mmCIF file of C-alpha atoms in Angstrom:
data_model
loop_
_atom_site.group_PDB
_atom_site.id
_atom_site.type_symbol
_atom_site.label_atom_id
_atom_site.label_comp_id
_atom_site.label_asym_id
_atom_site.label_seq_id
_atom_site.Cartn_x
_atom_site.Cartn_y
_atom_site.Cartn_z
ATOM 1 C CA UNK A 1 8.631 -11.616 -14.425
ATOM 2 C CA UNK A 2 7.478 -7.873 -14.597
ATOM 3 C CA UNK A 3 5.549 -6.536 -17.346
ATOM 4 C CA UNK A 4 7.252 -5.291 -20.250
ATOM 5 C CA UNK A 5 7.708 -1.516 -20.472
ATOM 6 C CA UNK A 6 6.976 1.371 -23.411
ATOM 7 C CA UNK A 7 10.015 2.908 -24.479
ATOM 8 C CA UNK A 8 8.748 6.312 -22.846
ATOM 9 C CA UNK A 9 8.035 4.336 -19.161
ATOM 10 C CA UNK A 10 11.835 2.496 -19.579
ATOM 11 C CA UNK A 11 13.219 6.296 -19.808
ATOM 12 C CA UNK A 12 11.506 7.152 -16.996
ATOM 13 C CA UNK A 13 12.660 4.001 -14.587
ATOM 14 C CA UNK A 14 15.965 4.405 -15.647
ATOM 15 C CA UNK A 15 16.003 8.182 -15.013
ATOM 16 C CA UNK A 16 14.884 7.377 -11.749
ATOM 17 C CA UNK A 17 17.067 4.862 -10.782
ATOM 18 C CA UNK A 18 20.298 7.540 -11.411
ATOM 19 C CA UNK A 19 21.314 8.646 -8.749
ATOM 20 C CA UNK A 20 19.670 12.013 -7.281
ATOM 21 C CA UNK A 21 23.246 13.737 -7.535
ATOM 22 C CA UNK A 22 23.534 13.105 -11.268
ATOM 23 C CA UNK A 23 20.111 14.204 -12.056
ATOM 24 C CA UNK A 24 18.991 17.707 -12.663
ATOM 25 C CA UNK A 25 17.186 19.853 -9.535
ATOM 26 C CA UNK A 26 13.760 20.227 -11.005
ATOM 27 C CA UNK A 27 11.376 23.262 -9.135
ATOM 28 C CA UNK A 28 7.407 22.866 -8.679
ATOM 29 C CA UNK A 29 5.819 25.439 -11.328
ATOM 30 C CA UNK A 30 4.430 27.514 -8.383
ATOM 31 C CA UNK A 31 1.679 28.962 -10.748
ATOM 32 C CA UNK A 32 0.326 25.399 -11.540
ATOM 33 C CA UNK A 33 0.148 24.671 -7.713
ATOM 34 C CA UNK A 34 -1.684 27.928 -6.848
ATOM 35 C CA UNK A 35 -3.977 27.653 -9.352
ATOM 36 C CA UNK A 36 -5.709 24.086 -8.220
ATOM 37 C CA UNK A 37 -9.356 24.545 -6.975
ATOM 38 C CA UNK A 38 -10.867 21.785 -4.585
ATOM 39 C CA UNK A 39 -13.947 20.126 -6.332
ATOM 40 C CA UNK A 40 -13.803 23.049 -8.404
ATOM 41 C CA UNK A 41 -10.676 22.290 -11.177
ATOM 42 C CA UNK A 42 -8.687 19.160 -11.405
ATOM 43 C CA UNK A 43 -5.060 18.265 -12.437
ATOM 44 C CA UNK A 44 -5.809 15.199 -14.669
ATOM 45 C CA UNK A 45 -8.062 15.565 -17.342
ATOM 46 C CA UNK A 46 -11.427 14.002 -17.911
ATOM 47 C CA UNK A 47 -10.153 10.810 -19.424
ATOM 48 C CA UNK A 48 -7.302 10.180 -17.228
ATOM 49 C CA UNK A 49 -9.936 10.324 -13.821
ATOM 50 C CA UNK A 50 -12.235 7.629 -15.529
ATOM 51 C CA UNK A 51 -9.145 5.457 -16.795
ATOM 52 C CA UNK A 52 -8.365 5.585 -13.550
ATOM 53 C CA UNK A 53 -11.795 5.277 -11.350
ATOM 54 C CA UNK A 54 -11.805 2.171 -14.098
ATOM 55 C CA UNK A 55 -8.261 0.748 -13.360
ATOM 56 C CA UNK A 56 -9.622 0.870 -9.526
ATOM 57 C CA UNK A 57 -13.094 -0.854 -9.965
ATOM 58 C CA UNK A 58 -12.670 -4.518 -8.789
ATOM 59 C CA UNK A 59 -14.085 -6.801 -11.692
ATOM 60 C CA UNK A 60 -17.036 -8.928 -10.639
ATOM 61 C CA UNK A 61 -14.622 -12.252 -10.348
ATOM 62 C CA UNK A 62 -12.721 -9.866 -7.715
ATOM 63 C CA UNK A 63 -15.510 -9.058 -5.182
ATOM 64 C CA UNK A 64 -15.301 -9.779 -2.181
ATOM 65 C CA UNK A 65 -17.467 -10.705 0.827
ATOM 66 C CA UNK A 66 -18.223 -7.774 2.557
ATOM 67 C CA UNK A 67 -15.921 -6.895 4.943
ATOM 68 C CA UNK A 68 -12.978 -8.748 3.462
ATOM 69 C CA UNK A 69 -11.082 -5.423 2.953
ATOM 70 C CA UNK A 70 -11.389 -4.878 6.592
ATOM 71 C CA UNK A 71 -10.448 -8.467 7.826
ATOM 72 C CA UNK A 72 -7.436 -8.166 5.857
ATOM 73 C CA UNK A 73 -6.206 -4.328 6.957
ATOM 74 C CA UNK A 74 -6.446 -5.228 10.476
ATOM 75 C CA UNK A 75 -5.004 -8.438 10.240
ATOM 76 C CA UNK A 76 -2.525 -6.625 9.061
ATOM 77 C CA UNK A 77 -2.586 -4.144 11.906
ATOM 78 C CA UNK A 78 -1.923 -6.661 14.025
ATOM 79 C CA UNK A 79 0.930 -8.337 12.453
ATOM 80 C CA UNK A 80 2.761 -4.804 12.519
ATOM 81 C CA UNK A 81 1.619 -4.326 16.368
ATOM 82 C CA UNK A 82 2.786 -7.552 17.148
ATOM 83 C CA UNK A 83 5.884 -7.467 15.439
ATOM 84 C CA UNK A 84 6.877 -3.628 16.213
ATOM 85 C CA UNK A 85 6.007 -4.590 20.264
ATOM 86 C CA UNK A 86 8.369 -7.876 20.685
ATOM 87 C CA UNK A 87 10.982 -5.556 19.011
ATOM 88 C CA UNK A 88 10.422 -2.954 21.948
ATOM 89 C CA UNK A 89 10.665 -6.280 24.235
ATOM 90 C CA UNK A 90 13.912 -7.399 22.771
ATOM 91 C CA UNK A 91 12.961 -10.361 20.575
ATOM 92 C CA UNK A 92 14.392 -10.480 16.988
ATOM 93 C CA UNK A 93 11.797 -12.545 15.403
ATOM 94 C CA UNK A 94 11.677 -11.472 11.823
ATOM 95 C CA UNK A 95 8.263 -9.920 10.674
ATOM 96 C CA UNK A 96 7.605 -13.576 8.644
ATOM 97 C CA UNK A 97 7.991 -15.657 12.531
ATOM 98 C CA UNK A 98 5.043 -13.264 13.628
ATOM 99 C CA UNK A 99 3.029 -13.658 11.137
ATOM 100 C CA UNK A 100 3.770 -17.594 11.129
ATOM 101 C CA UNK A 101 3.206 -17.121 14.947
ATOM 102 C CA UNK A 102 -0.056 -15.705 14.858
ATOM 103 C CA UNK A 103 -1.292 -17.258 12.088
ATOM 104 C CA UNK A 104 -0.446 -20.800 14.509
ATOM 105 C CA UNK A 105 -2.228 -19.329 17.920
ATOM 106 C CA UNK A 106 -5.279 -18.601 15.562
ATOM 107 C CA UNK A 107 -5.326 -22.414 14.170
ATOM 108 C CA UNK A 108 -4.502 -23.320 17.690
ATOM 109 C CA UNK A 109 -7.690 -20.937 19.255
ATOM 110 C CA UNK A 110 -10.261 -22.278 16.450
ATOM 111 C CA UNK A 111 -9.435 -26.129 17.388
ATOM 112 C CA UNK A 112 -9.821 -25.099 21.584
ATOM 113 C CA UNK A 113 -13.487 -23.251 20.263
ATOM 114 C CA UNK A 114 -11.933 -20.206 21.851
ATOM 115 C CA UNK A 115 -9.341 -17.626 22.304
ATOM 116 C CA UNK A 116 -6.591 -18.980 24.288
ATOM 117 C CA UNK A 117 -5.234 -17.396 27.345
ATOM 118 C CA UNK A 118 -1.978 -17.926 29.221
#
């Protein structure tokens, strides 16, 4: 079950979730665009960055082993490679039978000692 939301973040979800049509066009203030600075000004304040930089720390029970982050993006990678190319090829496995596909030819290459090759 999601967190519960603040009255003011409620508003917000359910303005969002009305249709585009039925809400009011909105411009960019042009002025507050022009005037942004790189490394020089900033649009959030001083205590919204470090809420943030906090929010985005991992906690010390979260660390990882180095190169964790990595293992898992191109794991990742490869699930969408694998996936997107038996599409080109026709198949119509869903994007859980690749992953449940890979994940089995990696069991199946750690018992052999190696990578298997057909």
């Amino acid at each position: 079950m999601p967190p519960a939301l603040s009255d003011p973040a409620a508003a917000i979800r359910a303005h969002v979730h009305r249709s585009p049509l039925s809400r009011t066009p909105v411009g960019y203030d042009q002025e507050f665009l022009h005037s942004y600075r790189p490394n020089e000004t900033f649009y959030l304040s001083e205590p919204e960055r470090e809420l943030l930089h906090a929010v985005g720390r991992p906690r010390p029970a979260q660390q990882q082993p180095a190169g964790t982050y990595a293992k898992q993006l191109l794991s990742r990678l490869l699930l969408d490679l694998a996936w997107n190319s038996s599409r080109l090829e026709g198949n119509t496995y869903s994007l859980l039978d690749t992953k449940r596909l890979i994940e089995v030819w990696r069991e199946s290459s750690k018992e052999s000692g190696g990578t298997k090759r057909r």
